Amino acid sequence: MIDPRLRTLRVFGECGTVSGTAELTALSPSAVSAQLRELQLSLGLTLLAREGRGLRLTAAGRHLLRRSDALVAEWERIRAETLAAGGQTLTRFGIGGFSTAASNLLAPLAAHLQAMHPATRVQLTEASPSECFELLIAEQLDLAVVVAMQSRATDDRFEQITLLDDPLDVMMPASHRFANRASVALAELASEEWLTDRPGSPYHALFAAAFTAAGFTPRISHQSSEWETGIAIVAAGVALGLVPRLVSLDRAENVVRVPISGVGRPVRRIVATVRSGSMESPLIRESLDTLRAISRDILELRRAENGA
């Protein structure tokens, strides 16, 4: 197995601080510092250097991290093959994802796995896509469901499997003049007020790209990071929003979704992510099959609800 001290160094290399490493590994900051010191002493190398009040990786530290990627992937492959050969599953299985994925995809997955493998402790964590990658490195998660990120597309530490392409619809008050339309082009809504997430979020990037493709800049009057808040803003009649097909509006009062037609039809790609080498783990294979089935069922339900 991989030396836990090397895992701690890998987490530090990802987040860049002792406190961040402690949070991701469930260790105390003093325990993290001790592990990093012990690793340097055991290897006879200077892997970290002081920089102000913090630490930074030396050239040797960065080289070790790069070279350790293949080592970790090979260990994951060996462990997965051993589990499969022995007909065994992990005693603990961590799954995580962003809010929509956690509620719509991962909660049903956790229920399925717990029913099928009662000896396995399934732990579900809601986390942002960037946090999910960090938690995978820290081995707190074994599988994460995230929105595809260009910055991670070529990261050899992870394998990513497309689950679904999730279309975004327009979320509007039931009293809106287009509320009964089968579809609407974004260009038809150029004069409307809009809400979106804060700049820097994957949702905001997708929102901006959609309107760029449609050929106009939306008038953003509100910002919200939670769907509950966004739905309330739309219900109040002060703005429109874009809502993923995965998000249910069944319990929303005075809010409907209308599919987007024409230029600028935004779609977010939802992917499952695992550590490289771990794909053949029985629980991961079963989880991927289950997630694909859940995704198909949800999208078919939304199409039936909206005639989309």
Tab-separated table of C-alpha atoms in Angstrom:
chain	number	residue	atom	x	y	z
A	1	MET	CA	0.000	0.000	0.000
A	2	ILE	CA	1.004	3.625	-0.431
A	3	ASP	CA	2.830	5.213	2.502
A	4	PRO	CA	0.278	7.471	4.264
A	5	ARG	CA	2.952	10.143	4.523
A	6	LEU	CA	3.229	10.248	0.724
A	7	ARG	CA	-0.542	10.580	0.488
A	8	THR	CA	-0.342	13.530	2.879
A	9	LEU	CA	2.329	15.140	0.696
A	10	ARG	CA	0.140	14.620	-2.377
A	11	VAL	CA	-2.777	16.342	-0.659
A	12	PHE	CA	-0.497	19.205	0.363
A	13	GLY	CA	0.662	19.480	-3.243
A	14	GLU	CA	-2.958	19.854	-4.326
A	15	CYS	CA	-4.218	22.383	-1.766
A	16	GLY	CA	-0.939	24.118	-0.833
A	17	THR	CA	-1.410	24.600	2.925
A	18	VAL	CA	-0.980	22.544	6.082
A	19	SER	CA	-4.402	23.625	7.363
A	20	GLY	CA	-6.072	22.662	4.093
A	21	THR	CA	-4.293	19.319	4.117
A	22	ALA	CA	-5.432	18.705	7.685
A	23	GLU	CA	-9.048	19.389	6.769
A	24	LEU	CA	-8.963	17.077	3.743
A	25	THR	CA	-7.201	14.205	5.503
A	26	ALA	CA	-9.061	14.462	8.840
A	27	LEU	CA	-5.725	14.948	10.628
A	28	SER	CA	-4.676	17.744	12.948
A	29	PRO	CA	-2.305	20.394	11.505
A	30	SER	CA	0.395	19.171	13.882
A	31	ALA	CA	-0.052	15.596	12.647
A	32	VAL	CA	0.228	16.786	9.037
A	33	SER	CA	3.440	18.681	9.818
A	34	ALA	CA	4.851	15.657	11.620
A	35	GLN	CA	4.114	13.352	8.686
A	36	LEU	CA	5.734	15.745	6.237
A	37	ARG	CA	8.848	16.029	8.421
A	38	GLU	CA	9.058	12.247	8.840
A	39	LEU	CA	8.750	11.666	5.099
A	40	GLN	CA	11.611	14.054	4.375
A	41	LEU	CA	13.799	12.421	7.031
A	42	SER	CA	13.068	8.896	5.822
A	43	LEU	CA	13.915	9.818	2.226
A	44	GLY	CA	16.856	12.059	3.057
A	45	LEU	CA	15.378	14.757	0.824
A	46	THR	CA	14.224	18.325	1.265
A	47	LEU	CA	10.732	18.265	-0.152
A	48	LEU	CA	9.391	21.435	1.456
A	49	ALA	CA	10.814	24.859	2.164
A	50	ARG	CA	9.608	27.750	4.282
A	51	GLU	CA	7.884	30.581	2.445
A	52	GLY	CA	6.671	33.316	4.762
A	53	ARG	CA	4.475	31.634	7.350
A	54	GLY	CA	3.743	28.684	5.106
A	55	LEU	CA	5.494	25.957	3.159
A	56	ARG	CA	6.120	25.375	-0.523
A	57	LEU	CA	7.263	22.352	-2.474
A	58	THR	CA	10.890	22.296	-3.560
A	59	ALA	CA	11.913	21.116	-7.030
A	60	ALA	CA	12.554	17.697	-5.496
A	61	GLY	CA	9.099	17.714	-3.899
A	62	ARG	CA	7.394	18.601	-7.173
A	63	HIS	CA	9.349	15.876	-8.985
A	64	LEU	CA	8.395	13.276	-6.380
A	65	LEU	CA	4.717	14.180	-6.707
A	66	ARG	CA	4.806	13.898	-10.490
A	67	ARG	CA	6.540	10.518	-10.349
A	68	SER	CA	4.224	9.245	-7.631
A	69	ASP	CA	1.170	9.570	-9.895
A	70	ALA	CA	2.050	6.335	-11.714
A	71	LEU	CA	2.853	4.605	-8.406
A	72	VAL	CA	-0.541	5.492	-6.922
A	73	ALA	CA	-2.367	4.468	-10.110
A	74	GLU	CA	-0.611	1.084	-10.098
A	75	TRP	CA	-1.520	0.526	-6.455
A	76	GLU	CA	-5.159	1.399	-7.200
A	77	ARG	CA	-5.086	-1.086	-10.083
A	78	ILE	CA	-3.649	-3.837	-7.886
A	79	ARG	CA	-6.209	-3.197	-5.155
A	80	ALA	CA	-9.113	-3.170	-7.623
A	81	GLU	CA	-7.965	-6.407	-9.272
A	82	THR	CA	-7.464	-8.051	-5.881
A	83	LEU	CA	-10.966	-7.114	-4.767
A	84	ALA	CA	-12.432	-8.455	-8.003
A	85	ALA	CA	-10.393	-11.681	-7.854
A	86	GLY	CA	-11.541	-12.369	-4.304
A	87	GLY	CA	-15.161	-11.390	-4.908
A	88	GLN	CA	-14.830	-8.766	-2.194
A	89	THR	CA	-15.855	-5.140	-1.787
A	90	LEU	CA	-14.397	-2.276	0.210
A	91	THR	CA	-15.455	-2.008	3.849
A	92	ARG	CA	-15.815	1.775	3.397
A	93	PHE	CA	-16.860	3.476	0.169
A	94	GLY	CA	-16.873	7.257	-0.123
A	95	ILE	CA	-18.993	8.975	-2.763
A	96	GLY	CA	-19.431	12.697	-3.271
A	97	GLY	CA	-20.611	15.385	-5.628
A	98	PHE	CA	-22.094	18.842	-6.061
A	99	SER	CA	-25.537	19.565	-4.624
A	100	THR	CA	-27.725	18.530	-7.576
A	101	ALA	CA	-25.767	15.339	-8.114
A	102	ALA	CA	-25.756	14.521	-4.400
A	103	SER	CA	-29.539	14.773	-4.079
A	104	ASN	CA	-30.616	13.327	-7.428
A	105	LEU	CA	-27.911	10.781	-8.270
A	106	LEU	CA	-25.811	9.938	-5.236
A	107	ALA	CA	-28.536	9.591	-2.614
A	108	PRO	CA	-30.275	6.843	-4.653
A	109	LEU	CA	-26.870	5.271	-5.333
A	110	ALA	CA	-26.060	5.221	-1.609
A	111	ALA	CA	-29.396	3.533	-0.871
A	112	HIS	CA	-28.748	0.929	-3.568
A	113	LEU	CA	-25.229	0.144	-2.384
A	114	GLN	CA	-26.234	-0.053	1.260
A	115	ALA	CA	-29.030	-2.481	0.401
A	116	MET	CA	-26.821	-4.645	-1.816
A	117	HIS	CA	-23.712	-4.519	0.392
A	118	PRO	CA	-24.771	-4.127	4.042
A	119	ALA	CA	-21.221	-4.846	5.247
A	120	THR	CA	-19.934	-1.799	3.368
A	121	ARG	CA	-20.155	1.585	5.047
A	122	VAL	CA	-21.233	4.013	2.317
A	123	GLN	CA	-20.446	7.666	3.084
A	124	LEU	CA	-21.916	10.469	0.965
A	125	THR	CA	-20.350	13.944	0.962
A	126	GLU	CA	-21.771	17.026	-0.746
A	127	ALA	CA	-18.881	19.078	-2.115
A	128	SER	CA	-18.041	21.409	-4.974
A	129	PRO	CA	-16.326	19.908	-8.035
A	130	SER	CA	-12.920	21.299	-7.030
A	131	GLU	CA	-13.330	19.926	-3.497
A	132	CYS	CA	-14.281	16.527	-4.913
A	133	PHE	CA	-10.953	16.236	-6.727
A	134	GLU	CA	-9.103	17.143	-3.546
A	135	LEU	CA	-11.087	14.567	-1.560
A	136	LEU	CA	-10.287	11.900	-4.166
A	137	ILE	CA	-6.569	12.614	-3.747
A	138	ALA	CA	-6.990	12.470	0.034
A	139	GLU	CA	-8.781	9.094	-0.389
A	140	GLN	CA	-11.810	10.423	1.470
A	141	LEU	CA	-13.830	9.767	-1.694
A	142	ASP	CA	-13.614	6.774	-4.007
A	143	LEU	CA	-16.023	8.135	-6.615
A	144	ALA	CA	-17.205	11.674	-7.319
A	145	VAL	CA	-19.856	13.073	-9.641
A	146	VAL	CA	-18.900	16.499	-10.967
A	147	VAL	CA	-19.534	18.916	-13.786
A	148	ALA	CA	-16.840	18.380	-16.413
A	149	MET	CA	-14.016	20.890	-15.972
A	150	GLN	CA	-11.600	21.745	-18.771
A	151	SER	CA	-8.811	22.235	-16.225
A	152	ARG	CA	-9.129	18.590	-15.130
A	153	ALA	CA	-9.673	17.014	-18.550
A	154	THR	CA	-6.019	15.999	-18.948
A	155	ASP	CA	-5.187	15.306	-15.279
A	156	ASP	CA	-3.665	11.805	-15.299
A	157	ARG	CA	-4.478	11.272	-11.622
A	158	PHE	CA	-8.141	10.728	-12.483
A	159	GLU	CA	-10.311	8.758	-14.860
A	160	GLN	CA	-13.547	10.433	-15.918
A	161	ILE	CA	-16.613	8.715	-17.346
A	162	THR	CA	-19.463	10.656	-18.919
A	163	LEU	CA	-22.789	9.934	-17.235
A	164	LEU	CA	-25.072	12.333	-19.083
A	165	ASP	CA	-25.358	15.645	-20.862
A	166	ASP	CA	-27.719	17.697	-18.721
A	167	PRO	CA	-29.582	20.417	-20.682
A	168	LEU	CA	-30.427	23.715	-19.046
A	169	ASP	CA	-33.936	25.143	-19.376
A	170	VAL	CA	-35.306	28.613	-18.708
A	171	MET	CA	-36.898	28.906	-15.265
A	172	MET	CA	-39.653	31.522	-15.250
A	173	PRO	CA	-42.786	32.526	-13.315
A	174	ALA	CA	-45.932	30.651	-14.300
A	175	SER	CA	-47.465	34.031	-15.216
A	176	HIS	CA	-44.738	34.869	-17.774
A	177	ARG	CA	-45.927	35.436	-21.342
A	178	PHE	CA	-43.779	32.499	-22.543
A	179	ALA	CA	-44.655	30.115	-19.703
A	180	ASN	CA	-46.899	27.950	-21.894
A	181	ARG	CA	-44.489	27.760	-24.812
A	182	ALA	CA	-43.041	24.386	-25.869
A	183	SER	CA	-39.647	26.083	-26.150
A	184	VAL	CA	-38.069	29.530	-26.260
A	185	ALA	CA	-34.914	30.972	-27.813
A	186	LEU	CA	-32.656	32.942	-25.494
A	187	ALA	CA	-32.662	35.808	-27.991
A	188	GLU	CA	-36.390	36.238	-27.313
A	189	LEU	CA	-35.553	36.985	-23.690
A	190	ALA	CA	-32.928	39.674	-24.288
A	191	SER	CA	-34.888	42.318	-22.385
A	192	GLU	CA	-35.426	40.208	-19.258
A	193	GLU	CA	-33.732	40.463	-15.865
A	194	TRP	CA	-31.695	37.372	-14.924
A	195	LEU	CA	-30.180	35.655	-11.924
A	196	THR	CA	-27.067	33.487	-11.882
A	197	ASP	CA	-24.338	32.208	-9.577
A	198	ARG	CA	-21.302	34.271	-8.600
A	199	PRO	CA	-18.486	34.701	-11.163
A	200	GLY	CA	-15.939	31.901	-11.005
A	201	SER	CA	-18.433	29.088	-10.523
A	202	PRO	CA	-18.935	26.401	-13.215
A	203	TYR	CA	-22.616	27.366	-13.446
A	204	HIS	CA	-21.777	31.031	-14.075
A	205	ALA	CA	-19.332	30.029	-16.821
A	206	LEU	CA	-21.996	27.914	-18.508
A	207	PHE	CA	-24.556	30.707	-18.111
A	208	ALA	CA	-22.225	33.260	-19.713
A	209	ALA	CA	-21.297	30.925	-22.584
A	210	ALA	CA	-24.964	30.336	-23.409
A	211	PHE	CA	-25.692	34.049	-23.810
A	212	THR	CA	-22.473	34.653	-25.725
A	213	ALA	CA	-23.615	32.002	-28.224
A	214	ALA	CA	-27.038	33.659	-28.365
A	215	GLY	CA	-25.375	36.962	-29.255
A	216	PHE	CA	-26.249	39.244	-26.361
A	217	THR	CA	-25.239	40.099	-22.815
A	218	PRO	CA	-27.919	39.320	-20.214
A	219	ARG	CA	-29.008	41.886	-17.633
A	220	ILE	CA	-27.993	40.172	-14.394
A	221	SER	CA	-29.817	41.650	-11.420
A	222	HIS	CA	-29.505	38.855	-8.832
A	223	GLN	CA	-26.955	36.254	-7.730
A	224	SER	CA	-27.679	32.992	-5.951
A	225	SER	CA	-25.671	29.857	-5.211
A	226	GLU	CA	-28.582	27.764	-3.898
A	227	TRP	CA	-31.413	26.462	-6.063
A	228	GLU	CA	-33.941	27.082	-3.293
A	229	THR	CA	-33.040	30.777	-3.270
A	230	GLY	CA	-32.987	31.015	-7.056
A	231	ILE	CA	-36.397	29.392	-7.363
A	232	ALA	CA	-37.804	31.831	-4.789
A	233	ILE	CA	-36.408	34.796	-6.749
A	234	VAL	CA	-38.015	33.529	-9.955
A	235	ALA	CA	-41.298	32.798	-8.157
A	236	ALA	CA	-41.338	36.407	-6.956
A	237	GLY	CA	-41.357	37.492	-10.588
A	238	VAL	CA	-38.223	39.652	-10.476
A	239	ALA	CA	-35.907	37.570	-12.699
A	240	LEU	CA	-35.520	34.515	-14.906
A	241	GLY	CA	-32.886	31.828	-14.489
A	242	LEU	CA	-31.373	28.804	-16.186
A	243	VAL	CA	-32.078	25.519	-14.436
A	244	PRO	CA	-30.512	22.104	-15.197
A	245	ARG	CA	-32.879	19.342	-16.278
A	246	LEU	CA	-31.707	17.289	-13.287
A	247	VAL	CA	-33.133	19.861	-10.871
A	248	SER	CA	-36.760	19.155	-10.033
A	249	LEU	CA	-39.294	21.984	-9.861
A	250	ASP	CA	-42.133	19.729	-8.688
A	251	ARG	CA	-42.447	21.486	-5.339
A	252	ALA	CA	-41.884	24.989	-6.678
A	253	GLU	CA	-44.935	27.220	-6.656
A	254	ASN	CA	-45.496	29.690	-9.493
A	255	VAL	CA	-42.371	28.475	-11.355
A	256	VAL	CA	-42.163	26.535	-14.627
A	257	ARG	CA	-39.357	25.395	-16.896
A	258	VAL	CA	-39.321	25.996	-20.634
A	259	PRO	CA	-36.779	24.187	-22.860
A	260	ILE	CA	-34.384	26.344	-24.883
A	261	SER	CA	-34.415	26.214	-28.666
A	262	GLY	CA	-32.139	27.617	-31.350
A	263	VAL	CA	-28.665	29.047	-30.830
A	264	GLY	CA	-27.202	29.014	-27.329
A	265	ARG	CA	-28.755	25.814	-25.987
A	266	PRO	CA	-26.574	25.229	-22.908
A	267	VAL	CA	-25.705	21.725	-21.743
A	268	ARG	CA	-23.495	20.745	-18.833
A	269	ARG	CA	-21.660	17.439	-19.009
A	270	ILE	CA	-21.899	15.378	-15.829
A	271	VAL	CA	-19.041	12.954	-15.263
A	272	ALA	CA	-18.129	10.353	-12.690
A	273	THR	CA	-14.524	10.633	-11.540
A	274	VAL	CA	-12.318	8.055	-9.834
A	275	ARG	CA	-8.638	7.758	-9.066
A	276	SER	CA	-6.666	6.394	-12.001
A	277	GLY	CA	-6.299	2.633	-11.775
A	278	SER	CA	-9.367	2.034	-9.608
A	279	MET	CA	-11.900	1.538	-12.396
A	280	GLU	CA	-12.072	-2.249	-12.036
A	281	SER	CA	-13.036	-2.098	-8.364
A	282	PRO	CA	-16.342	-4.023	-8.083
A	283	LEU	CA	-18.118	-1.248	-6.195
A	284	ILE	CA	-16.994	1.366	-8.704
A	285	ARG	CA	-18.184	-0.713	-11.664
A	286	GLU	CA	-21.530	-1.324	-9.972
A	287	SER	CA	-21.829	2.348	-9.033
A	288	LEU	CA	-21.221	3.491	-12.614
A	289	ASP	CA	-23.882	1.142	-13.965
A	290	THR	CA	-26.338	2.314	-11.310
A	291	LEU	CA	-25.592	6.000	-11.918
A	292	ARG	CA	-26.158	5.601	-15.659
A	293	ALA	CA	-29.533	3.950	-15.005
A	294	ILE	CA	-30.581	6.655	-12.507
A	295	SER	CA	-29.537	9.385	-14.956
A	296	ARG	CA	-31.575	7.881	-17.798
A	297	ASP	CA	-34.641	7.554	-15.591
A	298	ILE	CA	-34.455	11.159	-14.387
A	299	LEU	CA	-34.024	12.656	-17.851
A	300	GLU	CA	-36.879	10.552	-19.221
A	301	LEU	CA	-39.070	11.743	-16.348
A	302	ARG	CA	-38.224	15.395	-17.032
A	303	ARG	CA	-38.971	14.966	-20.740
A	304	ALA	CA	-42.339	13.463	-19.868
A	305	GLU	CA	-43.083	16.316	-17.442
A	306	ASN	CA	-42.208	19.031	-19.948
A	307	GLY	CA	-42.768	17.417	-23.311
A	308	ALA	CA	-39.123	18.243	-24.086
